[in-house]
mmCIF file of C-alpha atoms in Angstrom:
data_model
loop_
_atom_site.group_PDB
_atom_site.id
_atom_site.type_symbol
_atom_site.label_atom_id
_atom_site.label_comp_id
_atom_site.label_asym_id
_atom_site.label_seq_id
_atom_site.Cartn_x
_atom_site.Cartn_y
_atom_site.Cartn_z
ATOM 1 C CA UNK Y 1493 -28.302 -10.155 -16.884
ATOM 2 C CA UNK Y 1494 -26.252 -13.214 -17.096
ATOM 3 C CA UNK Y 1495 -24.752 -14.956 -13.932
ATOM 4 C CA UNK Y 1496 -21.454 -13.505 -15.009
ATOM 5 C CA UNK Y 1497 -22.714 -9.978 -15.531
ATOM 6 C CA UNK Y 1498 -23.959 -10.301 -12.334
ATOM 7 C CA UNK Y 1499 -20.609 -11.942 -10.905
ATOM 8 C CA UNK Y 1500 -18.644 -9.342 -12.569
ATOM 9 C CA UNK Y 1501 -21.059 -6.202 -10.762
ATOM 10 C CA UNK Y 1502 -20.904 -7.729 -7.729
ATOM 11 C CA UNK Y 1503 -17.067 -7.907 -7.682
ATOM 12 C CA UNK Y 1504 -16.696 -4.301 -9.243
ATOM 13 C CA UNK Y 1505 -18.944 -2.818 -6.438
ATOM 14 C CA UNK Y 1506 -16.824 -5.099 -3.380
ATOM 15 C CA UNK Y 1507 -13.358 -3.089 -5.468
ATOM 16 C CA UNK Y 1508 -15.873 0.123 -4.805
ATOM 17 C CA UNK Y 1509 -16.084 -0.088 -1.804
ATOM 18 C CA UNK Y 1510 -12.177 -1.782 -1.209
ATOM 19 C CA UNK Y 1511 -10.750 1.268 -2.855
ATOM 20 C CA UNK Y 1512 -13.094 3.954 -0.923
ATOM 21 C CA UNK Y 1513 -12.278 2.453 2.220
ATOM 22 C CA UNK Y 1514 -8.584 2.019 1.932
ATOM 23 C CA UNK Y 1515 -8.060 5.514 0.482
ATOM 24 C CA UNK Y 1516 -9.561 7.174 3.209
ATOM 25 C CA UNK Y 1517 -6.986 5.386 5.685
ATOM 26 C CA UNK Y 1518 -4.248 5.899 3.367
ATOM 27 C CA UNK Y 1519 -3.121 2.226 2.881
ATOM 28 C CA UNK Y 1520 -4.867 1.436 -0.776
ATOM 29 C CA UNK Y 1521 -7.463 -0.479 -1.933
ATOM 30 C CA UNK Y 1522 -5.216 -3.829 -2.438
ATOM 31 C CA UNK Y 1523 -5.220 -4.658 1.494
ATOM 32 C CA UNK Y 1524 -8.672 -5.437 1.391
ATOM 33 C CA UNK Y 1525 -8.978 -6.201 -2.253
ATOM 34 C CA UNK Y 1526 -7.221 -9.986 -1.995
ATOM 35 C CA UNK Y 1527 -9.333 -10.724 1.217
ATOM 36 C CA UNK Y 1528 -12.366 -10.132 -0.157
ATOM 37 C CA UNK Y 1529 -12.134 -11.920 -3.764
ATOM 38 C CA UNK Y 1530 -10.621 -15.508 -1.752
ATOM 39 C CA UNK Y 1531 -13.145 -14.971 0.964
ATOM 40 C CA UNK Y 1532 -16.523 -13.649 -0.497
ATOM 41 C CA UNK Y 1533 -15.627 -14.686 -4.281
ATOM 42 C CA UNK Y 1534 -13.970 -18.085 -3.798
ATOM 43 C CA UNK Y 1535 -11.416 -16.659 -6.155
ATOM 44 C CA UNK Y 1536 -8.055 -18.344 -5.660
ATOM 45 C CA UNK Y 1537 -5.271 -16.544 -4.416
ATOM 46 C CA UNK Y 1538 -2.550 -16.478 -7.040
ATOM 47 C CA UNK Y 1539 -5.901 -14.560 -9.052
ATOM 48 C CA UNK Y 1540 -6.586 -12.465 -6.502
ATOM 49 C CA UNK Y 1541 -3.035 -11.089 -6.171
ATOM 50 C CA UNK Y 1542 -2.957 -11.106 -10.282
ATOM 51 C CA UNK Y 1543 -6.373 -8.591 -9.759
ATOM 52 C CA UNK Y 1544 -4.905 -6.695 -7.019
ATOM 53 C CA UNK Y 1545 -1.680 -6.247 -8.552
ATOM 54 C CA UNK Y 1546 -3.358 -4.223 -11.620
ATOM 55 C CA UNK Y 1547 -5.662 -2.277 -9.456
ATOM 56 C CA UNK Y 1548 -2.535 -1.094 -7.207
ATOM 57 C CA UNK Y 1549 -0.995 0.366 -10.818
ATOM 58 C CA UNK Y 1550 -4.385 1.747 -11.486
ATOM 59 C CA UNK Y 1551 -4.767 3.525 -8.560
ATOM 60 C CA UNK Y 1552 -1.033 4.640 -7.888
ATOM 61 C CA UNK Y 1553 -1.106 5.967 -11.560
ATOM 62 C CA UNK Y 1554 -4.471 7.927 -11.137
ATOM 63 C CA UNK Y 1555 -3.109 9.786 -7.843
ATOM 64 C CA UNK Y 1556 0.932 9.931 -8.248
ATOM 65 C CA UNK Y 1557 0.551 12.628 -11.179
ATOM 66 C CA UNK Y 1558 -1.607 15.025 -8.578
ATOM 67 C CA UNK Y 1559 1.205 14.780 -6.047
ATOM 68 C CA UNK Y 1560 4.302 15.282 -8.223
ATOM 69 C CA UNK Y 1561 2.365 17.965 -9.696
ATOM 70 C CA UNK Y 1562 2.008 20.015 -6.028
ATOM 71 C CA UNK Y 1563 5.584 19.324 -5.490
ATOM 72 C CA UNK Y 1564 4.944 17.158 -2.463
ATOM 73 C CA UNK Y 1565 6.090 13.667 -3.406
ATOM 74 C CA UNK Y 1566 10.172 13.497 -3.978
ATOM 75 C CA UNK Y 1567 10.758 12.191 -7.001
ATOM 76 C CA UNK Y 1568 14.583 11.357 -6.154
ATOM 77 C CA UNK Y 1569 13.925 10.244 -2.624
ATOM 78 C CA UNK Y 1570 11.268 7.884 -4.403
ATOM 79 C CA UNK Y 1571 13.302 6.404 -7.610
ATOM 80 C CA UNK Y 1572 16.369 5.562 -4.432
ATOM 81 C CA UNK Y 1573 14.108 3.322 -2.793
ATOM 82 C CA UNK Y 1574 12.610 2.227 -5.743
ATOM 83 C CA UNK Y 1575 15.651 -0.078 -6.412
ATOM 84 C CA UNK Y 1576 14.946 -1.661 -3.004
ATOM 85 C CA UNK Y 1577 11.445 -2.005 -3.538
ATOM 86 C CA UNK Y 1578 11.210 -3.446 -7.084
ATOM 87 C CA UNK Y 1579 13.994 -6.009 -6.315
ATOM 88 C CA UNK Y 1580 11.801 -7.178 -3.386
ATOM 89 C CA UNK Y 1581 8.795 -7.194 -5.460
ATOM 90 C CA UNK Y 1582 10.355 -9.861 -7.490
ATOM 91 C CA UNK Y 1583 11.744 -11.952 -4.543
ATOM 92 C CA UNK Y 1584 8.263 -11.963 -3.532
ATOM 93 C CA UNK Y 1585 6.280 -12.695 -6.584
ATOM 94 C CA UNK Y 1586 9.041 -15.536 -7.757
ATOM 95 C CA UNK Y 1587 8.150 -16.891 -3.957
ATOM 96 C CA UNK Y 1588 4.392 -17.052 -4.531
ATOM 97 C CA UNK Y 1589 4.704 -19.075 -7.461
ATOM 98 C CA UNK Y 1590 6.673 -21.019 -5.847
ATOM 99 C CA UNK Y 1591 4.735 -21.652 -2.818
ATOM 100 C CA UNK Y 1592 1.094 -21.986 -5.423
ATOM 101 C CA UNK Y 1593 3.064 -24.474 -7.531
ATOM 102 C CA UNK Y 1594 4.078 -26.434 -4.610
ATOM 103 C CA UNK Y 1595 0.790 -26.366 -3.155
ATOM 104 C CA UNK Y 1596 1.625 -24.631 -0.140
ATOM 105 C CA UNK Y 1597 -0.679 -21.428 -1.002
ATOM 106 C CA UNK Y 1598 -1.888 -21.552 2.590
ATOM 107 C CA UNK Y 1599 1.044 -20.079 3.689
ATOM 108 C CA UNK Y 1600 0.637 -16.832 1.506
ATOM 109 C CA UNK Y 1601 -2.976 -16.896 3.635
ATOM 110 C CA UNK Y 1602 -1.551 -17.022 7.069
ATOM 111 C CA UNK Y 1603 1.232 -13.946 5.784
ATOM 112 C CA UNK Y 1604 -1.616 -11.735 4.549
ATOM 113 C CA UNK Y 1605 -4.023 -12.462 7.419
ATOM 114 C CA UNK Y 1606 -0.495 -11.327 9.661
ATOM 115 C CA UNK Y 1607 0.194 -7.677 6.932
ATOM 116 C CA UNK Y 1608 -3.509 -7.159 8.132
ATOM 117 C CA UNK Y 1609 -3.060 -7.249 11.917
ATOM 118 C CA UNK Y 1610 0.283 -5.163 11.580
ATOM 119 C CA UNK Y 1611 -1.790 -2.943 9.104
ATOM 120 C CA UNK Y 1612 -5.006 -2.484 11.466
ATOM 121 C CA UNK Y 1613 -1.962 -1.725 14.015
ATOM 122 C CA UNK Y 1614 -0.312 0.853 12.321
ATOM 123 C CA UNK Y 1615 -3.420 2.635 11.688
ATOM 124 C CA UNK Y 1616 -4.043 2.820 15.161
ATOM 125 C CA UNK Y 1617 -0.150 4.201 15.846
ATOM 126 C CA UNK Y 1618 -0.660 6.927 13.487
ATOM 127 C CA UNK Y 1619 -4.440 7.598 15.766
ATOM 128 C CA UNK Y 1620 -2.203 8.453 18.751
ATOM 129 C CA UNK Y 1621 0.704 9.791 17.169
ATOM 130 C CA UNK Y 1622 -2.177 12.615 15.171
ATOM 131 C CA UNK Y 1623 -3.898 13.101 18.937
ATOM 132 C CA UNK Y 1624 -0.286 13.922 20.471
ATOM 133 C CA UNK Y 1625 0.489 16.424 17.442
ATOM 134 C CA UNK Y 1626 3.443 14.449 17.720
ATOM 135 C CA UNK Y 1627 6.236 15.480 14.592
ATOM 136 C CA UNK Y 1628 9.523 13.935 13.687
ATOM 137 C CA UNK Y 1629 10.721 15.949 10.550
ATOM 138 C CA UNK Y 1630 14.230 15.534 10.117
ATOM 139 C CA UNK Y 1631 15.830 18.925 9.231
ATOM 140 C CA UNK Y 1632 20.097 17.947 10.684
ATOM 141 C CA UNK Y 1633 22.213 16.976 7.686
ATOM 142 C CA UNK Y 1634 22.846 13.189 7.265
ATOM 143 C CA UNK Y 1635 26.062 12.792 5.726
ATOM 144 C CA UNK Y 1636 25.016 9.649 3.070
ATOM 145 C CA UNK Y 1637 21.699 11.473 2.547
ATOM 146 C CA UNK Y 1638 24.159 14.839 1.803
ATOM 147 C CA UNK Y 1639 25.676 12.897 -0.591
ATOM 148 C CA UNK Y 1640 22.842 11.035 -2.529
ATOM 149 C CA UNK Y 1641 20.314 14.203 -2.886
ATOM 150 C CA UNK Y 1642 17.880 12.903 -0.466
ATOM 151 C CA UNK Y 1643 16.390 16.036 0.836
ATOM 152 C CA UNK Y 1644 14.015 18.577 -0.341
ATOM 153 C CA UNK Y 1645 11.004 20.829 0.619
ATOM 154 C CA UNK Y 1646 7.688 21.091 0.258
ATOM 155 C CA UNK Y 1647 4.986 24.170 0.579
ATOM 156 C CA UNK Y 1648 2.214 22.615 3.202
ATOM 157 C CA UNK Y 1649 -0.836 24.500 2.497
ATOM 158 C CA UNK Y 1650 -2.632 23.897 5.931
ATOM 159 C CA UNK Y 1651 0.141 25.545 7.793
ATOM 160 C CA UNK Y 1652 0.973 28.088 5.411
ATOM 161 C CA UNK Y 1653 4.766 27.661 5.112
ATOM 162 C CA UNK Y 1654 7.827 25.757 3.567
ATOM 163 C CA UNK Y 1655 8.903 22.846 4.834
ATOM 164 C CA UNK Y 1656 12.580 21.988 4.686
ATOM 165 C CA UNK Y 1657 13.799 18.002 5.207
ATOM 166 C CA UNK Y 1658 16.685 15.211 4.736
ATOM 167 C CA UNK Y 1659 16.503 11.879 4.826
ATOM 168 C CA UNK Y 1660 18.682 10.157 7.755
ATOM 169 C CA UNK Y 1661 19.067 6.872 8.879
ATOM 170 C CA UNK Y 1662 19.274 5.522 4.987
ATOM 171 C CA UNK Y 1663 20.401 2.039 5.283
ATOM 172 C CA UNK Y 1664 17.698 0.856 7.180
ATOM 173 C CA UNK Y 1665 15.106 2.932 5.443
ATOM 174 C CA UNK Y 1666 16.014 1.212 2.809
ATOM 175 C CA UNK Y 1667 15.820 -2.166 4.170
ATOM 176 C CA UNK Y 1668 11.954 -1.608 5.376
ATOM 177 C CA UNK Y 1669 11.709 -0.985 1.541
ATOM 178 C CA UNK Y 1670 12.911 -3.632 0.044
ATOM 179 C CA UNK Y 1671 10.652 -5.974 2.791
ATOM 180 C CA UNK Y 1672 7.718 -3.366 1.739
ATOM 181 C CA UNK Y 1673 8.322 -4.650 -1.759
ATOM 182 C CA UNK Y 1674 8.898 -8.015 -1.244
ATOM 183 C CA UNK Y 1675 5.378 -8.109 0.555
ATOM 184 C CA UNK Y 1676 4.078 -6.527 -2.976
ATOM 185 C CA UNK Y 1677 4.933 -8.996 -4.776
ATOM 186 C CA UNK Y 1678 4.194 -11.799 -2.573
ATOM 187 C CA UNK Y 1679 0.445 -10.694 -1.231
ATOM 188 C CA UNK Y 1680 -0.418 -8.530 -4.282
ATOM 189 C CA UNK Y 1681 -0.852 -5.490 -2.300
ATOM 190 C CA UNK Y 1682 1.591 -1.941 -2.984
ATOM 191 C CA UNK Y 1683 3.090 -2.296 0.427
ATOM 192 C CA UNK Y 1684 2.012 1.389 0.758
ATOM 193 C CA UNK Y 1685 1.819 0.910 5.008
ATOM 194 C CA UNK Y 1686 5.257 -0.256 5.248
ATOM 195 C CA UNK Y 1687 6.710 2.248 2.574
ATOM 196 C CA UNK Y 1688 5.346 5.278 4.708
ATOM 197 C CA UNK Y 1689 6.549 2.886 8.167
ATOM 198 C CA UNK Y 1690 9.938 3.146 6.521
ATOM 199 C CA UNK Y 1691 10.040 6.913 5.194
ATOM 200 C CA UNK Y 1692 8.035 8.162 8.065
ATOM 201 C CA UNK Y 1693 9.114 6.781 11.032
ATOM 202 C CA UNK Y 1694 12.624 5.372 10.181
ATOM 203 C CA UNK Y 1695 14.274 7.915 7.698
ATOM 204 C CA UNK Y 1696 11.937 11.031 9.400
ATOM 205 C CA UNK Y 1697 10.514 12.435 6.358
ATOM 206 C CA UNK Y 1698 7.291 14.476 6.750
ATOM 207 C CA UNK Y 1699 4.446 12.280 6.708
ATOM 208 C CA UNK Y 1700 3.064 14.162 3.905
ATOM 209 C CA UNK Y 1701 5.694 13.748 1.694
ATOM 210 C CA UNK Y 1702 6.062 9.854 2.820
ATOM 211 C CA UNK Y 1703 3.108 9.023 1.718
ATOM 212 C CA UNK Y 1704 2.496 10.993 -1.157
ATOM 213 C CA UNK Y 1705 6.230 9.315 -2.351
ATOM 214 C CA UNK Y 1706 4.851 6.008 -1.424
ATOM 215 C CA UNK Y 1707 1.530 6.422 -3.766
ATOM 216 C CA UNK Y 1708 3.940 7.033 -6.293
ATOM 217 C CA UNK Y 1709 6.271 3.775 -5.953
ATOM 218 C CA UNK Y 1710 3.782 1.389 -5.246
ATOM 219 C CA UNK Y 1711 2.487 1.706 -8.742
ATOM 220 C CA UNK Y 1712 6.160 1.023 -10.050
ATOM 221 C CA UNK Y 1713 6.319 -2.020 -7.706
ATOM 222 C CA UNK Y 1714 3.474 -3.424 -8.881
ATOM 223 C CA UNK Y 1715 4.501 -2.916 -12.346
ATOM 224 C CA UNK Y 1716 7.757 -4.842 -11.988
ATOM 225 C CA UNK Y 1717 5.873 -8.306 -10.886
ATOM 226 C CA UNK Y 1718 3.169 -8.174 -13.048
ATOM 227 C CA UNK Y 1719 4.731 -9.215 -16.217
ATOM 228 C CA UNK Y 1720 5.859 -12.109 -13.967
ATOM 229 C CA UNK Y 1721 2.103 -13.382 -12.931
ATOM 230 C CA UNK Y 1722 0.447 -12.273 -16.504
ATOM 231 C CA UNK Y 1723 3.653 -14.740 -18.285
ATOM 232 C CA UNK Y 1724 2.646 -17.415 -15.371
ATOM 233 C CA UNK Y 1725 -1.118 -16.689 -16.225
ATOM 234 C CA UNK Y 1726 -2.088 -15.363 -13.150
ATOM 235 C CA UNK Y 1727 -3.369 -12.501 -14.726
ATOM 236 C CA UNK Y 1728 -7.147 -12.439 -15.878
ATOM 237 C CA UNK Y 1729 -8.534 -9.885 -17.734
ATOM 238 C CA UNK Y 1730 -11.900 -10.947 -16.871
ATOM 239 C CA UNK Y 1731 -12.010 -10.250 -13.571
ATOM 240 C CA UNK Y 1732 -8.484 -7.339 -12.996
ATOM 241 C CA UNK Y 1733 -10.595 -5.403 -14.958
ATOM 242 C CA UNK Y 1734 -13.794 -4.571 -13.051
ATOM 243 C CA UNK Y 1735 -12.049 -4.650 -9.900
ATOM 244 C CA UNK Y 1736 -9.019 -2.041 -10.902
ATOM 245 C CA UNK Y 1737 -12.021 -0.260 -12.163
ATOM 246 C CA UNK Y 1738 -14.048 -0.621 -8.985
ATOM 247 C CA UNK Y 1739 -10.533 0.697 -6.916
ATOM 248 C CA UNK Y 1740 -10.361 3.582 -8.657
ATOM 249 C CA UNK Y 1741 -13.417 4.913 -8.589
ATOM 250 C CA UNK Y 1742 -13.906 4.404 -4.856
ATOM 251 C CA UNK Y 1743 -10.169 5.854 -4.616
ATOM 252 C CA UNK Y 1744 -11.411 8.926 -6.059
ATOM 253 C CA UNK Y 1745 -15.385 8.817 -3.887
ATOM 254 C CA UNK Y 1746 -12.646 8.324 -1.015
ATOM 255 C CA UNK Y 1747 -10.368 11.534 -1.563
ATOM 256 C CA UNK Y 1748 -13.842 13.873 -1.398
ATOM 257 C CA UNK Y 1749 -15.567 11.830 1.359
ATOM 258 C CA UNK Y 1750 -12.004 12.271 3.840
ATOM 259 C CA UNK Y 1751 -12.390 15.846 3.678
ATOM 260 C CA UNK Y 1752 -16.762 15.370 5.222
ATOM 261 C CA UNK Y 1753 -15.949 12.253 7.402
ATOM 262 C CA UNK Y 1754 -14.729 12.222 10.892
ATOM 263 C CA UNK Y 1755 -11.366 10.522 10.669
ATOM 264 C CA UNK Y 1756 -11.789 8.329 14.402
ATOM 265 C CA UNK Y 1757 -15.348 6.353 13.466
ATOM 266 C CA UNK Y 1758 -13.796 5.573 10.250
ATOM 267 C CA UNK Y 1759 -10.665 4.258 11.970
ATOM 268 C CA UNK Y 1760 -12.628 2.147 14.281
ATOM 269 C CA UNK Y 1761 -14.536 0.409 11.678
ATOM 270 C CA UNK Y 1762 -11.233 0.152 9.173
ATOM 271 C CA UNK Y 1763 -9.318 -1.560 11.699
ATOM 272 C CA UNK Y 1764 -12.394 -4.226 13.049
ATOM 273 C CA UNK Y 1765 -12.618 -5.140 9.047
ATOM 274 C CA UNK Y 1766 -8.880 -5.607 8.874
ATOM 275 C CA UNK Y 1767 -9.099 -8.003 11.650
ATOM 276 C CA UNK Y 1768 -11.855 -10.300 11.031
ATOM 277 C CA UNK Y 1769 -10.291 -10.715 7.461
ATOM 278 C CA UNK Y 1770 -6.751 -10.971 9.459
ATOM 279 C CA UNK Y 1771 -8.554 -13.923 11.171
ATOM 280 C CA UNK Y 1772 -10.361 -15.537 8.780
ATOM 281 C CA UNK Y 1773 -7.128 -15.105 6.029
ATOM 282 C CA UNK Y 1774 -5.335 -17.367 8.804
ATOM 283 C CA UNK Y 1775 -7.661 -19.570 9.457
ATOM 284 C CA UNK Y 1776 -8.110 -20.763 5.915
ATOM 285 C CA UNK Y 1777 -4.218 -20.686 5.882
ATOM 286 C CA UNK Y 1778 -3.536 -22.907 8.776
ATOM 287 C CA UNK Y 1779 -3.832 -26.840 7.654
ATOM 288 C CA UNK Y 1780 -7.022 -29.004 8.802
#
């Protein structure tokens, strides 16, 4: 094998690992994707995000189909907030070539190394909210969800019965959306943490169906500033393909190892890697 081949291995088996890892913590293989091609790969950033970018579509477009198939994701929920996202998704990506063209791509460091602290918080949020049993479904009618469709009902298979939602507190759903998208576009990553942050927590959908309506817009997002970075030439075949490869794989490893593994040592070790990479995306960031 060539240095290359060997190059190219080694980066599909870091996506491997990337996309088992972030699957099983529900927040996609991109998060750690970006980190680990700048830091272990030397690859710079504006090609990292090109890389992550098509693995996010990969992934999202691998997964979505199983969802809308069970009839958990909302499709109209989803395509509502897709307006928000994708026009933040090209806020974003316009900024980064902005910022790499102007030479100030260590600020796009320091903003990553901050989505992974707020990420490896998050994940422990949702720790303590599963210990509590904690659940806050929205089932009273919200009069601009009424009006827009934004409710629904899913059968959850654990508990053995239909559950019944709407939407509430739209506008600023919404917003978190559009933010969630402009992160996209700007890091690379499907902004699938905030997306859930804003469905979940804000408008009180069920988490299930937040983040099974998430895995289905974040491959949309990603789509939208794409053709942006493969027109700028951010995009390079050479090395988005073994690594949207790599995701996907470990994506799917990830969805059958969940079910065996126990959920807390997996958190522990998810949210130590997203800090040292949180750290070290900074410290390269900062100026010298």
């Amino acid at each position: 094998m060539t240095g290359i081949d060997v190059y190219i291995l080694l980066m599909f088996l870091v996506a491997i690992v990337a996309g088992l890892v972030g699957s099983m913590v529900g927040v996609g293989g991109g998060l750690l994707v970006v980190p680990a091609l700048t830091l272990g790969f030397g690859v710079p950033i504006e090609y990292a995000i090109g890389a992550s970018i098509i693995s996010t579509i990969a992934t999202s477009s691998a997964s979505a189909s199983a969802y809308v198939k069970d009839r958990i994701a909302n499709l109209r929920i989803g395509m509502f907030l897709e307006v928000g996202s994708v026009l933040g998704s090209l806020v974003g990506v316009s900024a980064t070539l902005y910022l790499v063209r102007s030479g100030l791509d260590g600020i796009i460091f320091v903003i990553f190394g901050l989505a992974l602290f707020f990420s490896a918080h998050n994940v422990v949020q949702n720790a303590r909210m599963e210990r509590r049993g904690e659940s806050m479904v929205n089932t009273r009618p919200d009069e601009l969800a009424e009006r827009l469709g934004l409710k629904g009902e899913y059968v959850d298979k654990s508990l053995h019965k239909t559950m019944p939602y709407v939407a509430t507190r739209v506008p600023a759903g919404f917003g978190v959306i559009f933010f969630a998208g402009l992160l996209s576009g700007l890091l690379g990553v499907g902004g699938g943490t905030l997306k859930v942050l804003g469905m979940d927590t804000l408008m009180r959908l069920p988490f299930k169906v937040s983040t099974t309506t998430s895995n289905f817009m974040i491959g949309v997002t990603a789509t939208a500033s794409t053709g942006i970075l493969y027109v700028s030439g951010y995009v390079n075949v050479l090395l988005a393909a073994p690594v949207a490869l790599g995701v996907v794989v470990g994506s799917m490893a990830g969805a059958k190892v969940l079910a065996r593994s126990k959920p807390a040592s997996l958190r522990v070790l998810f949210v130590l890697v997203l800090v040292i990479f949180g750290a070290e995306m900074i410290a390269m960031g900062l100026p010298r």
